[in-house]
Amino acid sequence: MLVLDAGNALFKSRDSAQAPDARARAELVLSQMDAQGTAAMAVGARDLGFGVGFLRKQTRQAKLKLLSANLADAQGKLLFPASLVTTVGGVKVGVVGVSPAMAKPMPVGLAVPGQAQEQVQGLPVQPAVAAETKRLREKSKVDLVVVLAAVPHAEALQLADQVEGVDFVVQSHEGRGQGIAQRQALATVIPSGARGRELAKLVLQLEGTGRFADASLQERTRQQLRLLEGNLTRAKARLAGTQDPAEKRPLEATIARLEASRAAYQKELAGGATDAGRTHLLSYIQLGSDVPADPVVQKWVERVEPPGSAAH
Amino acid sequence: MSPRPVKLAALALLLLLPLVAGAAPKQLVLLFTGDNGGEVAPCG
């Protein structure tokens, strides 16, 4: 199992770092992500409320790695590692982080009177991801590339359409919540969920080569094939039971149409087994009231957000 | 103690569960979060 975060974990908005509990909240989220085994997180626009120094300090001793292939200082020097390579269950996974592109350097962190505010810039997304993905494929020889894309949804779709070598683009930025796996020209976009309400769970079957096929679509095709075969059996039984030419003709046409559809479904399933033996299946685990709380973590949470407080 | 469920705490417990399906070879489970926006407990 590999746990990853697509970014925008720490603050409700770019300005909410000024809230009295913002620091304690951000520290708790980061420390718990580390304690709970999150391997990497992309740095999103809503993670920069206390600036780059805060993020570095909070994760200095952590296993959690903050990633961004394109977030740079005002001089253009990258501020975080672009990627992480980790091996899980014998599978070598490359994880790339990416932040939103910015037209010009922007101030981040809290403004302190008399001090110059830290400036960062988001370099163009696509070239940064393409270069890092190429490096991971050619130098690190990874089996799988996952991009943690803390960028607008339209930009995530473009990445999945145009960057060679990427398998999955996990998107966060607008708080879109859960959704379906969206297959683009070259990769599949995965909605990350939002506001701690759910975990996105992506089960990968890694036998074979080629693009990952959506196992839920394959299952739907199997169901459609089963329904169609039932209809075909009934149509053939009706045909066998009639001698009336006026009744036989439409039945024969129906059977021909159903047989053609059956062949198409069978071809589709067979293609999935040979060209795309690798599959993915996306589901969401809801973190509702039926999921019990860890009592130790709950105490820390209640220090930040006491029971009955109007924190929202 | 709050009667409300706590998201961060629930997540902590959930991640202790054995989510890896060890029986099937060459299977990998990825878990993703994102857009948490500083949430530590349920709204509303």
Tab-separated table of C-alpha atoms in Angstrom:
chain	number	residue	atom	x	y	z
A	1	MET	CA	0.000	0.000	0.000
A	2	LEU	CA	1.207	3.490	-0.837
A	3	VAL	CA	-0.464	6.592	0.621
A	4	LEU	CA	-0.091	9.881	-1.266
A	5	ASP	CA	-1.601	13.352	-1.016
A	6	ALA	CA	-2.339	15.560	-4.011
A	7	GLY	CA	-1.813	18.778	-2.053
A	8	ASN	CA	-3.798	21.718	-0.691
A	9	ALA	CA	-3.903	19.947	2.655
A	10	LEU	CA	-3.213	22.741	5.082
A	11	PHE	CA	-5.373	25.821	4.598
A	12	LYS	CA	-8.944	26.516	3.593
A	13	SER	CA	-7.884	29.400	1.367
A	14	ARG	CA	-4.731	31.327	0.502
A	15	ASP	CA	-5.618	33.897	3.187
A	16	SER	CA	-6.726	31.614	6.012
A	17	ALA	CA	-3.220	31.340	7.515
A	18	GLN	CA	-4.138	34.461	9.474
A	19	ALA	CA	-6.746	32.568	11.520
A	20	PRO	CA	-5.674	32.104	15.165
A	21	ASP	CA	-5.690	28.299	14.970
A	22	ALA	CA	-4.155	28.050	11.485
A	23	ARG	CA	-0.634	27.160	12.625
A	24	ALA	CA	-1.732	24.456	15.082
A	25	ARG	CA	-4.087	23.058	12.454
A	26	ALA	CA	-1.427	22.965	9.723
A	27	GLU	CA	1.138	21.428	12.098
A	28	LEU	CA	-1.331	18.746	13.179
A	29	VAL	CA	-2.290	17.851	9.607
A	30	LEU	CA	1.346	17.567	8.507
A	31	SER	CA	2.439	15.577	11.569
A	32	GLN	CA	-0.511	13.202	11.218
A	33	MET	CA	0.028	12.706	7.515
A	34	ASP	CA	3.577	11.679	8.379
A	35	ALA	CA	2.542	9.487	11.309
A	36	GLN	CA	-0.141	7.776	9.247
A	37	GLY	CA	2.319	6.886	6.509
A	38	THR	CA	1.679	9.380	3.726
A	39	ALA	CA	4.803	9.006	1.608
A	40	ALA	CA	4.546	12.216	-0.405
A	41	MET	CA	2.441	15.304	-0.924
A	42	ALA	CA	2.426	17.882	-3.703
A	43	VAL	CA	2.753	21.488	-2.587
A	44	GLY	CA	-0.431	23.282	-3.561
A	45	ALA	CA	-1.426	26.935	-3.522
A	46	ARG	CA	-3.264	26.373	-0.224
A	47	ASP	CA	-0.191	24.906	1.480
A	48	LEU	CA	1.894	28.077	1.324
A	49	GLY	CA	0.113	30.133	3.982
A	50	PHE	CA	3.177	30.205	6.237
A	51	GLY	CA	5.685	30.117	3.414
A	52	VAL	CA	8.244	27.589	2.247
A	53	GLY	CA	10.324	27.736	5.435
A	54	PHE	CA	7.394	26.492	7.541
A	55	LEU	CA	6.841	23.496	5.261
A	56	ARG	CA	10.528	22.599	5.271
A	57	LYS	CA	10.820	22.953	9.043
A	58	GLN	CA	7.727	20.869	9.734
A	59	THR	CA	8.882	18.025	7.500
A	60	ARG	CA	12.636	18.115	8.233
A	61	GLN	CA	12.473	15.010	10.425
A	62	ALA	CA	9.528	13.447	8.598
A	63	LYS	CA	9.328	10.522	6.226
A	64	LEU	CA	6.641	12.504	4.375
A	65	LYS	CA	8.224	14.169	1.346
A	66	LEU	CA	6.885	17.440	-0.063
A	67	LEU	CA	7.233	17.514	-3.829
A	68	SER	CA	7.061	20.078	-6.582
A	69	ALA	CA	8.690	19.882	-9.978
A	70	ASN	CA	7.958	23.532	-10.740
A	71	LEU	CA	7.729	25.628	-7.569
A	72	ALA	CA	10.769	27.888	-7.555
A	73	ASP	CA	12.105	30.920	-5.739
A	74	ALA	CA	12.219	34.325	-7.396
A	75	GLN	CA	15.503	33.364	-9.073
A	76	GLY	CA	14.022	30.197	-10.562
A	77	LYS	CA	15.667	27.679	-8.197
A	78	LEU	CA	13.404	24.761	-7.331
A	79	LEU	CA	12.281	24.769	-3.698
A	80	PHE	CA	11.341	21.098	-3.242
A	81	PRO	CA	12.351	17.770	-4.779
A	82	ALA	CA	10.479	17.128	-8.012
A	83	SER	CA	9.817	13.461	-7.329
A	84	LEU	CA	10.150	10.460	-5.087
A	85	VAL	CA	10.952	6.882	-6.082
A	86	THR	CA	9.688	4.163	-3.800
A	87	THR	CA	9.344	0.418	-4.146
A	88	VAL	CA	6.153	-1.142	-2.820
A	89	GLY	CA	5.529	-4.873	-3.067
A	90	GLY	CA	8.220	-5.184	-5.718
A	91	VAL	CA	6.750	-2.364	-7.822
A	92	LYS	CA	8.989	0.650	-8.418
A	93	VAL	CA	6.792	3.742	-8.294
A	94	GLY	CA	7.813	7.239	-9.367
A	95	VAL	CA	5.787	10.014	-7.760
A	96	VAL	CA	5.998	13.530	-9.230
A	97	GLY	CA	4.565	16.588	-7.475
A	98	VAL	CA	3.486	19.706	-9.316
A	99	SER	CA	2.170	23.098	-8.212
A	100	PRO	CA	0.111	25.688	-10.096
A	101	ALA	CA	1.843	27.759	-12.745
A	102	MET	CA	2.103	31.462	-11.933
A	103	ALA	CA	2.508	34.261	-14.441
A	104	LYS	CA	4.948	36.071	-12.125
A	105	PRO	CA	6.503	35.579	-8.657
A	106	MET	CA	3.893	35.773	-5.900
A	107	PRO	CA	4.294	36.590	-2.200
A	108	VAL	CA	3.697	33.693	0.213
A	109	GLY	CA	3.695	33.410	3.988
A	110	LEU	CA	2.528	35.980	6.487
A	111	ALA	CA	3.415	39.600	5.819
A	112	VAL	CA	5.631	41.013	8.567
A	113	PRO	CA	5.906	44.815	8.718
A	114	GLY	CA	9.373	45.963	7.742
A	115	GLN	CA	10.350	42.632	6.200
A	116	ALA	CA	10.296	41.653	2.545
A	117	GLN	CA	7.766	38.893	1.924
A	118	GLU	CA	8.995	35.615	0.480
A	119	GLN	CA	8.356	35.304	-3.272
A	120	VAL	CA	7.795	32.064	-5.152
A	121	GLN	CA	6.916	31.263	-8.741
A	122	GLY	CA	5.200	28.346	-10.370
A	123	LEU	CA	7.078	27.461	-13.546
A	124	PRO	CA	5.091	26.024	-16.494
A	125	VAL	CA	3.509	22.737	-15.428
A	126	GLN	CA	3.732	20.555	-18.496
A	127	PRO	CA	7.480	20.880	-19.305
A	128	ALA	CA	8.344	20.316	-15.642
A	129	VAL	CA	6.275	17.129	-15.397
A	130	ALA	CA	7.445	15.877	-18.791
A	131	ALA	CA	11.124	16.309	-17.903
A	132	GLU	CA	10.791	14.631	-14.509
A	133	THR	CA	8.706	11.770	-15.900
A	134	LYS	CA	11.298	11.164	-18.637
A	135	ARG	CA	14.053	11.099	-16.019
A	136	LEU	CA	12.089	8.639	-13.853
A	137	ARG	CA	11.402	6.355	-16.806
A	138	GLU	CA	14.903	6.437	-18.299
A	139	LYS	CA	17.190	6.782	-15.285
A	140	SER	CA	15.221	5.344	-12.372
A	141	LYS	CA	13.472	2.711	-14.516
A	142	VAL	CA	10.220	3.003	-12.598
A	143	ASP	CA	7.291	0.684	-13.339
A	144	LEU	CA	4.654	3.306	-12.691
A	145	VAL	CA	4.446	7.123	-12.681
A	146	VAL	CA	1.891	8.916	-10.531
A	147	VAL	CA	1.657	12.710	-10.741
A	148	LEU	CA	0.339	14.501	-7.669
A	149	ALA	CA	-1.133	17.506	-9.425
A	150	ALA	CA	-2.044	20.401	-7.151
A	151	VAL	CA	-3.165	22.310	-10.224
A	152	PRO	CA	-6.506	23.371	-11.744
A	153	HIS	CA	-8.537	20.492	-13.149
A	154	ALA	CA	-8.179	21.704	-16.754
A	155	GLU	CA	-4.391	21.655	-16.351
A	156	ALA	CA	-4.525	18.104	-14.934
A	157	LEU	CA	-6.536	16.980	-17.966
A	158	GLN	CA	-3.922	18.521	-20.267
A	159	LEU	CA	-1.143	16.684	-18.437
A	160	ALA	CA	-2.981	13.397	-18.916
A	161	ASP	CA	-3.557	14.246	-22.565
A	162	GLN	CA	-0.070	15.316	-23.492
A	163	VAL	CA	2.703	14.041	-21.207
A	164	GLU	CA	4.228	10.727	-22.267
A	165	GLY	CA	5.081	8.198	-19.575
A	166	VAL	CA	2.544	9.216	-16.931
A	167	ASP	CA	0.074	6.572	-15.725
A	168	PHE	CA	-2.114	8.516	-13.282
A	169	VAL	CA	-2.672	12.197	-12.520
A	170	VAL	CA	-4.185	12.717	-9.068
A	171	GLN	CA	-5.668	16.203	-8.954
A	172	SER	CA	-6.369	18.702	-6.199
A	173	HIS	CA	-6.937	22.460	-6.317
A	174	GLU	CA	-10.600	23.443	-6.416
A	175	GLY	CA	-11.905	20.973	-3.831
A	176	ARG	CA	-13.890	19.024	-6.403
A	177	GLY	CA	-14.309	16.020	-4.122
A	178	GLN	CA	-14.716	12.473	-5.312
A	179	GLY	CA	-15.482	11.480	-8.896
A	180	ILE	CA	-14.776	8.980	-11.617
A	181	ALA	CA	-11.466	7.965	-13.143
A	182	GLN	CA	-11.231	10.079	-16.294
A	183	ARG	CA	-9.311	8.432	-19.125
A	184	GLN	CA	-7.487	10.935	-21.307
A	185	ALA	CA	-5.287	10.353	-24.352
A	186	LEU	CA	-2.213	9.183	-22.430
A	187	ALA	CA	-3.097	8.835	-18.742
A	188	THR	CA	-6.035	8.693	-16.333
A	189	VAL	CA	-7.057	11.539	-14.025
A	190	ILE	CA	-8.065	10.524	-10.496
A	191	PRO	CA	-10.062	12.888	-8.257
A	192	SER	CA	-8.372	12.998	-4.850
A	193	GLY	CA	-11.448	13.652	-2.703
A	194	ALA	CA	-11.713	16.745	-0.515
A	195	ARG	CA	-11.938	18.069	3.045
A	196	GLY	CA	-10.924	14.784	4.633
A	197	ARG	CA	-14.266	13.249	3.815
A	198	GLU	CA	-12.938	10.267	1.937
A	199	LEU	CA	-9.902	8.308	0.832
A	200	ALA	CA	-9.540	7.502	-2.841
A	201	LYS	CA	-8.508	3.859	-3.216
A	202	LEU	CA	-6.955	2.784	-6.499
A	203	VAL	CA	-6.345	-0.943	-6.872
A	204	LEU	CA	-3.891	-1.755	-9.651
A	205	GLN	CA	-3.483	-5.149	-11.273
A	206	LEU	CA	0.005	-5.086	-12.708
A	207	GLU	CA	0.250	-8.281	-14.738
A	208	GLY	CA	0.998	-7.533	-18.370
A	209	THR	CA	1.989	-4.340	-20.100
A	210	GLY	CA	0.395	-1.354	-21.793
A	211	ARG	CA	-2.071	1.219	-20.587
A	212	PHE	CA	-4.173	0.591	-17.546
A	213	ALA	CA	-7.746	-0.287	-18.429
A	214	ASP	CA	-10.608	0.656	-16.126
A	215	ALA	CA	-11.708	-2.588	-14.474
A	216	SER	CA	-15.129	-1.086	-13.689
A	217	LEU	CA	-15.753	-0.577	-17.419
A	218	GLN	CA	-14.688	-4.158	-18.128
A	219	GLU	CA	-17.129	-5.390	-15.486
A	220	ARG	CA	-19.884	-3.284	-17.033
A	221	THR	CA	-19.126	-4.841	-20.438
A	222	ARG	CA	-19.321	-8.323	-18.877
A	223	GLN	CA	-22.732	-7.464	-17.375
A	224	GLN	CA	-23.964	-6.128	-20.711
A	225	LEU	CA	-22.755	-9.316	-22.401
A	226	ARG	CA	-24.622	-11.487	-19.884
A	227	LEU	CA	-27.846	-9.504	-20.452
A	228	LEU	CA	-27.417	-9.704	-24.200
A	229	GLU	CA	-26.839	-13.466	-24.122
A	230	GLY	CA	-30.087	-13.867	-22.159
A	231	ASN	CA	-31.965	-11.854	-24.796
A	232	LEU	CA	-30.340	-13.878	-27.553
A	233	THR	CA	-31.364	-17.180	-25.961
A	234	ARG	CA	-34.979	-15.964	-25.622
A	235	ALA	CA	-35.084	-14.676	-29.222
A	236	LYS	CA	-33.778	-18.018	-30.536
A	237	ALA	CA	-36.362	-19.920	-28.482
A	238	ARG	CA	-39.155	-17.765	-29.929
A	239	LEU	CA	-37.821	-18.285	-33.451
A	240	ALA	CA	-37.734	-22.050	-32.935
A	241	GLY	CA	-41.343	-21.968	-31.745
A	242	THR	CA	-42.847	-20.162	-34.740
A	243	GLN	CA	-43.575	-21.146	-38.351
A	244	ASP	CA	-45.152	-17.801	-39.272
A	245	PRO	CA	-42.867	-16.049	-41.834
A	246	ALA	CA	-44.170	-12.608	-40.747
A	247	GLU	CA	-43.025	-13.348	-37.194
A	248	LYS	CA	-39.807	-15.106	-38.205
A	249	ARG	CA	-38.321	-12.235	-40.226
A	250	PRO	CA	-38.102	-9.629	-37.437
A	251	LEU	CA	-36.869	-12.311	-35.014
A	252	GLU	CA	-34.094	-13.307	-37.420
A	253	ALA	CA	-33.121	-9.633	-37.791
A	254	THR	CA	-33.065	-9.234	-34.001
A	255	ILE	CA	-30.901	-12.335	-33.591
A	256	ALA	CA	-28.454	-11.094	-36.212
A	257	ARG	CA	-28.209	-7.725	-34.457
A	258	LEU	CA	-27.721	-9.351	-31.020
A	259	GLU	CA	-25.051	-11.706	-32.386
A	260	ALA	CA	-23.172	-8.756	-33.893
A	261	SER	CA	-23.322	-6.936	-30.549
A	262	ARG	CA	-22.174	-10.065	-28.734
A	263	ALA	CA	-19.168	-10.362	-31.044
A	264	ALA	CA	-18.314	-6.696	-30.410
A	265	TYR	CA	-18.515	-7.140	-26.609
A	266	GLN	CA	-16.448	-10.335	-26.771
A	267	LYS	CA	-13.843	-8.562	-28.894
A	268	GLU	CA	-13.749	-5.667	-26.438
A	269	LEU	CA	-13.195	-8.015	-23.484
A	270	ALA	CA	-10.575	-10.053	-25.332
A	271	GLY	CA	-8.758	-6.836	-26.289
A	272	GLY	CA	-8.715	-5.815	-22.657
A	273	ALA	CA	-7.095	-9.102	-21.723
A	274	THR	CA	-4.290	-8.859	-24.241
A	275	ASP	CA	-3.529	-5.192	-24.936
A	276	ALA	CA	-4.240	-3.843	-21.488
A	277	GLY	CA	-3.680	-6.611	-18.998
A	278	ARG	CA	-3.025	-3.948	-16.405
A	279	THR	CA	-6.183	-2.586	-14.836
A	280	HIS	CA	-7.196	0.000	-12.274
A	281	LEU	CA	-10.254	0.102	-10.073
A	282	LEU	CA	-11.134	3.335	-8.276
A	283	SER	CA	-13.347	3.477	-5.205
A	284	TYR	CA	-13.721	5.793	-2.244
A	285	ILE	CA	-13.650	4.980	1.451
A	286	GLN	CA	-15.950	7.415	3.209
A	287	LEU	CA	-14.654	8.740	6.525
A	288	GLY	CA	-18.078	9.041	8.094
A	289	SER	CA	-19.355	8.427	11.589
A	290	ASP	CA	-19.200	4.668	11.025
A	291	VAL	CA	-15.395	4.828	10.918
A	292	PRO	CA	-14.126	4.722	14.504
A	293	ALA	CA	-11.745	7.438	15.666
A	294	ASP	CA	-8.274	6.808	17.023
A	295	PRO	CA	-8.604	8.105	20.618
A	296	VAL	CA	-5.063	9.510	20.802
A	297	VAL	CA	-5.425	11.471	17.559
A	298	GLN	CA	-8.885	12.600	18.613
A	299	LYS	CA	-7.385	14.267	21.708
A	300	TRP	CA	-4.938	16.198	19.522
A	301	VAL	CA	-7.751	17.203	17.208
A	302	GLU	CA	-9.798	18.473	20.151
A	303	ARG	CA	-6.918	20.704	21.220
A	304	VAL	CA	-7.175	22.455	17.858
A	305	GLU	CA	-10.912	22.217	17.514
A	306	PRO	CA	-12.556	21.783	20.926
A	307	PRO	CA	-15.880	19.907	21.035
A	308	GLY	CA	-18.747	22.264	20.310
A	309	SER	CA	-16.505	24.956	18.796
A	310	ALA	CA	-17.751	26.860	15.773
A	311	ALA	CA	-14.680	26.125	13.729
A	312	HIS	CA	-16.495	26.008	10.418
B	1	MET	CA	-14.977	14.073	24.795
B	2	SER	CA	-16.687	15.072	21.600
B	3	PRO	CA	-19.556	12.830	20.510
B	4	ARG	CA	-18.732	13.722	16.912
B	5	PRO	CA	-16.550	11.512	14.775
B	6	VAL	CA	-13.161	12.996	14.099
B	7	LYS	CA	-11.885	12.730	10.547
B	8	LEU	CA	-8.186	12.853	11.211
B	9	ALA	CA	-8.554	10.317	13.993
B	10	ALA	CA	-10.717	8.073	11.854
B	11	LEU	CA	-8.127	8.196	9.126
B	12	ALA	CA	-5.424	7.213	11.609
B	13	LEU	CA	-7.308	4.082	12.594
B	14	LEU	CA	-8.292	3.194	9.057
B	15	LEU	CA	-4.717	3.270	7.818
B	16	LEU	CA	-3.790	0.633	10.365
B	17	LEU	CA	-6.105	-1.838	8.636
B	18	PRO	CA	-4.445	-4.316	6.273
B	19	LEU	CA	-5.569	-2.888	2.949
B	20	VAL	CA	-3.013	-4.751	0.884
B	21	ALA	CA	-4.546	-7.741	-0.785
B	22	GLY	CA	-1.552	-9.986	-0.396
B	23	ALA	CA	-2.983	-13.035	-2.140
B	24	ALA	CA	-2.943	-11.740	-5.718
B	25	PRO	CA	0.516	-11.277	-7.203
B	26	LYS	CA	1.447	-7.967	-8.777
B	27	GLN	CA	-1.330	-5.978	-7.198
B	28	LEU	CA	-0.745	-2.549	-5.731
B	29	VAL	CA	-3.124	-0.470	-3.653
B	30	LEU	CA	-2.712	3.300	-3.787
B	31	LEU	CA	-4.570	5.502	-1.333
B	32	PHE	CA	-4.982	9.183	-2.127
B	33	THR	CA	-6.084	12.229	-0.227
B	34	GLY	CA	-6.130	15.807	-1.415
B	35	ASP	CA	-7.773	19.207	-1.032
B	36	ASN	CA	-8.056	18.659	2.713
B	37	GLY	CA	-8.016	22.432	3.250
B	38	GLY	CA	-6.956	22.288	6.898
B	39	GLU	CA	-9.881	20.108	7.975
B	40	VAL	CA	-9.354	18.014	11.093
B	41	ALA	CA	-12.945	17.291	12.075
B	42	PRO	CA	-16.318	17.058	10.339
B	43	CYS	CA	-18.231	20.197	9.430
B	44	GLY	CA	-21.828	20.804	10.320
